[in-house]
Amino acid sequence: MEITSKKENNTMIVSVQGRIDAVTAPAYENGMKEFLEKESLFILDFEKLEYISSAGLRVILATAKSLKAKSGKMVMANVTGTVREVFDISGFGAIFTMYDSIEAALAGME
């Protein structure tokens, strides 16, 4: 798993490549904790996310709860294929706002 980030329009765009599973979820969670210390608006770009397990869903939910506590906001972009199916089946598709592109997500953050 690889995490990259960039800031655009006061929003941190976090791109995840590879897999978020039981092995990589702790690294994802630690990376997000660092971002949460400084930022409160996030777009999670899952265009290159190939797989997510229940451990991955748990850390995403934990991130969302931490953000809510500090009046932050998190949306997702480019959630497709198998990853989208996992979100829909688990009910996470109804919990999180998802956009088809980074541009649409940025517009939705305003």
Backbone as a ProteinNet text record, in pm:
[ID]
protein_1_A
[PRIMARY]
MEITSKKENNTMIVSVQGRIDAVTAPAYENGMKEFLEKESLFILDFEKLEYISSAGLRVILATAKSLKAKSGKMVMANVTGTVREVFDISGFGAIFTMYDSIEAALAGME
[TERTIARY]
83.7	0	88.2	45.1	117.4	17.6	52.9	-32.8	40.8	-26.6	27.9	-76.7	-31.1	-125.7	-85.1	-185.3	-161.6	-276.3	-249	-351.3	-399.3	-530.9	-590.9	-716.9	-728	-845	-874	-773.7	-787.1	-834.2	-827	-868.8	-750.2	-729.2	-622.8	-676.9	-613	-649.9	-552	-604.1	-522	-551.2	-449.7	-464.1	-402.9	-477.6	-431.8	-418.5	-302.7	-276.3	-248.4	-306.5	-280.8	-396.4	-366.6	-466	-467.3	-587.6	-598.8	-659	-575.4	-618.9	-561.9	-570.5	-524.4	-376.1	-297.9	-154.1	-125.5	-194.9	-164.3	-251	-361.7	-452.9	-383.6	-296	-228.3	-144.4	-77.4	2.8	-88.2	-201.6	-298.3	-348.8	-384.7	-437.9	-335.3	-210.2	-104.6	-82.6	-85.2	-69.9	-182.6	-304.4	-419	-416.2	-366.9	-357.9	-267.9	-159.1	-69.6	-141.1	-217.2	-292.8	-398.2	-464.4	-573	-525.1	-398.2	-343.9	-341.1	-330.2	-312.6	-430.7	-509.6	-614.2	-751.3	-857.1	-992.4	-1083.2	-1036.6	-1114.3	-1037	-1101.3	-1032.4	-1114.3	-1043.1	-1097	-1008.6	-1069.5	-996.3	-1012.2	-902.6	-903	-868.2	-967	-948.6	-937.3	-898.2	-887.3	-794.7	-686.4	-588.3	-593.7	-701.4	-719.6	-777.3	-705.1	-744.7	-833.2	-818	-887.9	-898.7	-1010.7	-1025.4	-1095.4	-1041	-1098.8	-1177.6	-1233.2	-1306.1	-1212.6	-1086.5	-989.4	-972.8	-973.8	-965.7	-1088.6	-1205.9	-1329.7	-1327.8	-1275.3	-1269.8	-1184.8	-1068.3	-982	-1040.5	-1112.8	-1179.6	-1289.2	-1364.7	-1468.6	-1407.2	-1295.6	-1227.2	-1181	-1130.9	-1089.1	-1207.8	-1320	-1440.6	-1488.8	-1483	-1525.2	-1433.2	-1303.9	-1208.8	-1234.8	-1264.4	-1293.5	-1421.6	-1522.2	-1650.2	-1632.2	-1547	-1521.8	-1460	-1388.8	-1328.4	-1397.3	-1523.7	-1606.6	-1542.5	-1474	-1413.4	-1507.5	-1458.1	-1539.3	-1451	-1505.5	-1433.4	-1530.5	-1489.6	-1565.3	-1470.6	-1526.6	-1445.6	-1464.4	-1361.2	-1366.3	-1311.4	-1362	-1312.5	-1323.7	-1435.4	-1458.2	-1528.4	-1454.9	-1510.2	-1483.3	-1541.6	-1514	-1542.9	-1452.3	-1468.1	-1473.4	-1395.1	-1394.1	-1532.6	-1594.3	-1729.5	-1829.3	-1815.5	-1903.9	-1891.9	-1769.1	-1747.7	-1815.5	-1800.5	-1864.6	-2016.4	-2071.4	-2216.7	-2271.3	-2206.7	-2252.9	-2243.5	-2138.2	-2117.4	-2204.9	-2268.1	-2348.6	-2270.7	-2140.8	-2058.1	-2091.4	-2145.4	-2185	-2293.5	-2374.3	-2480.4	-2429.7	-2318.7	-2264.3	-2181.2	-2102.8	-2008.4	-2054.9	-2023.7	-2051	-1940.7	-1981.5	-1884.6	-1906.2	-1795.4	-1797.5	-1722.3	-1757.1	-1694.7	-1556	-1521.2	-1390.5	-1344	-1215.5	-1158.4	-1222.7	-1241.6	-1299.1	-1438.5	-1520.8	-1656.3	-1651.2	-1557.7	-1543.7	-1502.1	-1408.6	-1367	-1484.2	-1564	-1681.3	-1780.1	-1793	-1883.6	-1836.1	-1708.6	-1652.6	-1677	-1711.2	-1728	-1861
-117.5	0	123.9	222.4	349.1	462.5	558.9	674.4	799.5	880.5	1009.5	1115.4	1238.2	1344.4	1474.3	1559	1694.9	1780.6	1908.2	1999.7	2087.6	2097.6	2179.3	2244.3	2375.3	2449.2	2419.4	2421	2393.3	2252	2162.9	2024	1932.3	1837.3	1738.8	1622.6	1597.4	1485.1	1372.4	1262.6	1147.7	1035.5	998	891.4	763.2	655.1	525.6	430.4	366.5	271.4	134.7	30.7	-104.9	-160.8	-210.2	-277.9	-220.4	-212.6	-184.5	-310.2	-385.5	-511.5	-519.7	-636.3	-652.1	-617.8	-640.1	-612.1	-462.8	-396.6	-256.7	-155.2	-199.4	-106	-24.3	-83.8	-1.7	111.4	85.3	189.8	300.3	261.1	359.6	445.2	378.9	449.3	547.3	505.6	593.9	713.2	688.4	797.5	898.9	849.3	938.9	1016.5	955.2	1025.8	1148.1	1134.3	1248.2	1360.3	1323.6	1424.2	1490.8	1411.2	1462.7	1566.9	1560.9	1659.6	1799.1	1806	1934.2	1975.7	1880.2	1908.4	1864.8	1921.1	1880	1853.8	1880.4	1852.4	1753.3	1640.1	1533.2	1477.9	1447	1364.5	1240.8	1124.2	999.2	956.1	953.7	914	766.2	685.4	540.5	488.3	575	533.5	412.9	408.7	300.6	200.1	206.3	108.3	-18.8	-128.7	-254.6	-340.1	-326.5	-415	-348.1	-372.5	-326.6	-435.9	-465.3	-568.2	-500.9	-582.6	-527.6	-446	-484	-405.7	-266.8	-259.9	-131.9	-46.6	-109.7	-36.7	19.7	-58.7	-14.3	112	115.5	233.3	355.7	334.1	446.5	502.1	413.8	457.4	529.9	480.7	546.4	686.2	700	831	925.7	875.9	958.5	1003.9	915.3	951.6	1057.9	1044.2	1144.5	1280.1	1278.8	1403.5	1467.5	1385.4	1438.2	1507.4	1451.9	1509.9	1649.1	1677	1809.4	1890	1853.5	1922.4	1922.1	1814.1	1799.3	1730.4	1708.6	1645.9	1557	1441	1348	1293.4	1300.1	1238.7	1148.6	1070.8	978.8	1006.9	974.9	992.4	868	843.5	733.6	597.1	572.2	442	354.3	258.4	178.5	29.9	-50	-193.2	-265.9	-356.3	-440.9	-358.5	-252.7	-167.8	-105.3	-60.1	-2.6	-108.2	-229.7	-338.6	-362.7	-363.5	-383.7	-271.6	-147.4	-34.9	-48.5	-86.6	-99	-214	-329.5	-446.9	-423.8	-356.3	-332.5	-220.2	-144.6	-31.2	98.8	93	213.2	308.6	254	338.9	437.8	401.3	489.9	586.6	554.7	637.5	753.1	724.8	822.8	881.1	1008.3	1073.1	1034.1	987	942.9	1020.3	1058.3	1131.6	1052.2	1078.9	1007.4	1059.8	1178.7	1236.9	1328.7	1360	1454.7	1592.1	1631.3	1761.9	1775.3	1671.4	1673.8	1676.5	1602.9	1601.3	1738.8	1803.2	1937.6	2034.5	2024.8	2111.5	2084.3	1958.6	1921.7	1965.8	1994.2	2037.7	2186.3	2260.5	2406.7	2441.4
0	0	0	-76.3	-82.5	-63.8	19.7	45.4	0.4	-80.9	-120.6	-87.4	-72.8	-39.2	-105.8	-125.3	-172.7	-122.6	-104.1	-54.2	-168.4	-179.1	-283.4	-226.8	-239.3	-189.8	-42.6	40.9	184.9	216.3	119	137.4	113	202.7	187	104	-8.6	-94.4	-65.4	-14.5	22.5	-76.3	-153.2	-252.3	-198.3	-211.7	-161.6	-279.4	-289	-396.4	-335.5	-394.3	-346.4	-267.6	-146.2	-63.1	77.9	135.2	278.4	339.6	409.1	469.9	611.4	672.4	810.6	825.9	721.1	726.8	711.5	619.1	588	662.3	721.7	790.3	899.7	982	1083.9	1023.7	912.5	847.9	793.9	736.3	687.6	804.6	913.4	1030.2	1087.1	1097.2	1148	1056.2	925.7	829.6	841.4	855.6	867.7	999	1105.8	1234.1	1221.9	1147.3	1126.3	1052	948.3	872.9	961	1045.3	1129.5	1229.9	1265.4	1358.4	1296.9	1164.1	1096.8	1010.3	964.7	866.3	916	854.3	892.6	772.8	651.6	530.6	444.5	412.8	341	225.3	118.8	11.1	5.9	18.1	1.8	-143	-215.9	-356.7	-365.1	-402.9	-408	-551	-643.7	-784	-800.7	-724.3	-739	-624.3	-545	-438.2	-499.8	-485	-548	-459.1	-326.9	-233.8	-98.3	-29.5	108.3	187.9	305.1	392.5	504.5	592.6	707.2	796.7	803.4	880.9	819.3	687.8	618.6	643.6	639.1	667	808.8	901.5	1041.1	1056.5	992	1008.8	937.9	829.4	763.4	853.9	916.7	1009.8	1129.9	1180.6	1292.7	1252.9	1130.7	1080.5	1074.8	1023.2	1012.7	1150.5	1248.3	1384.5	1443.6	1421.2	1470.2	1406.3	1276.5	1206.1	1256.5	1280	1328.4	1462.9	1547.1	1679	1669.1	1558.8	1542.7	1432.8	1405.3	1305.3	1167.4	1134.5	1003.6	906.4	786.4	682.6	596.3	559.1	472.8	369	243.1	134.4	56.6	-34.2	-113.3	-261.2	-337.4	-482.1	-550.2	-669.7	-754	-686.8	-620.7	-557.4	-660.4	-716.4	-825.5	-805.1	-893.3	-898.2	-769.6	-735.5	-617.6	-489.8	-483.6	-364.1	-345	-453	-444.4	-397.1	-447.9	-405.6	-255.2	-203.9	-60.2	19.1	-26.8	41.4	38.5	-74.8	-86.5	-2.8	-9.1	65.5	216.2	259.6	403.2	458.3	370	413.9	421.1	397.1	402	287.9	179	66.6	105.6	205.2	252.9	359.5	421.9	530.1	475.4	371.3	319	186.4	165.9	38.3	-58.5	-176.9	-277.8	-407.1	-467.3	-593.3	-699.4	-824.6	-936	-970.4	-921.6	-954.1	-841.2	-844	-748.1	-767.6	-892.5	-922.4	-862.2	-878.4	-822.2	-669.7	-612.2	-466.3	-414.4	-482.9	-442	-449	-554.5	-567.2	-454.1	-414.1	-306.3	-169.3	-156.9	-28.5	-3.1	-106.3	-91.6	-30.1
[MASK]
++++++++++++++++++++++++++++++++++++++++++++++++++++++++++++++++++++++++++++++++++++++++++++++++++++++++++++++

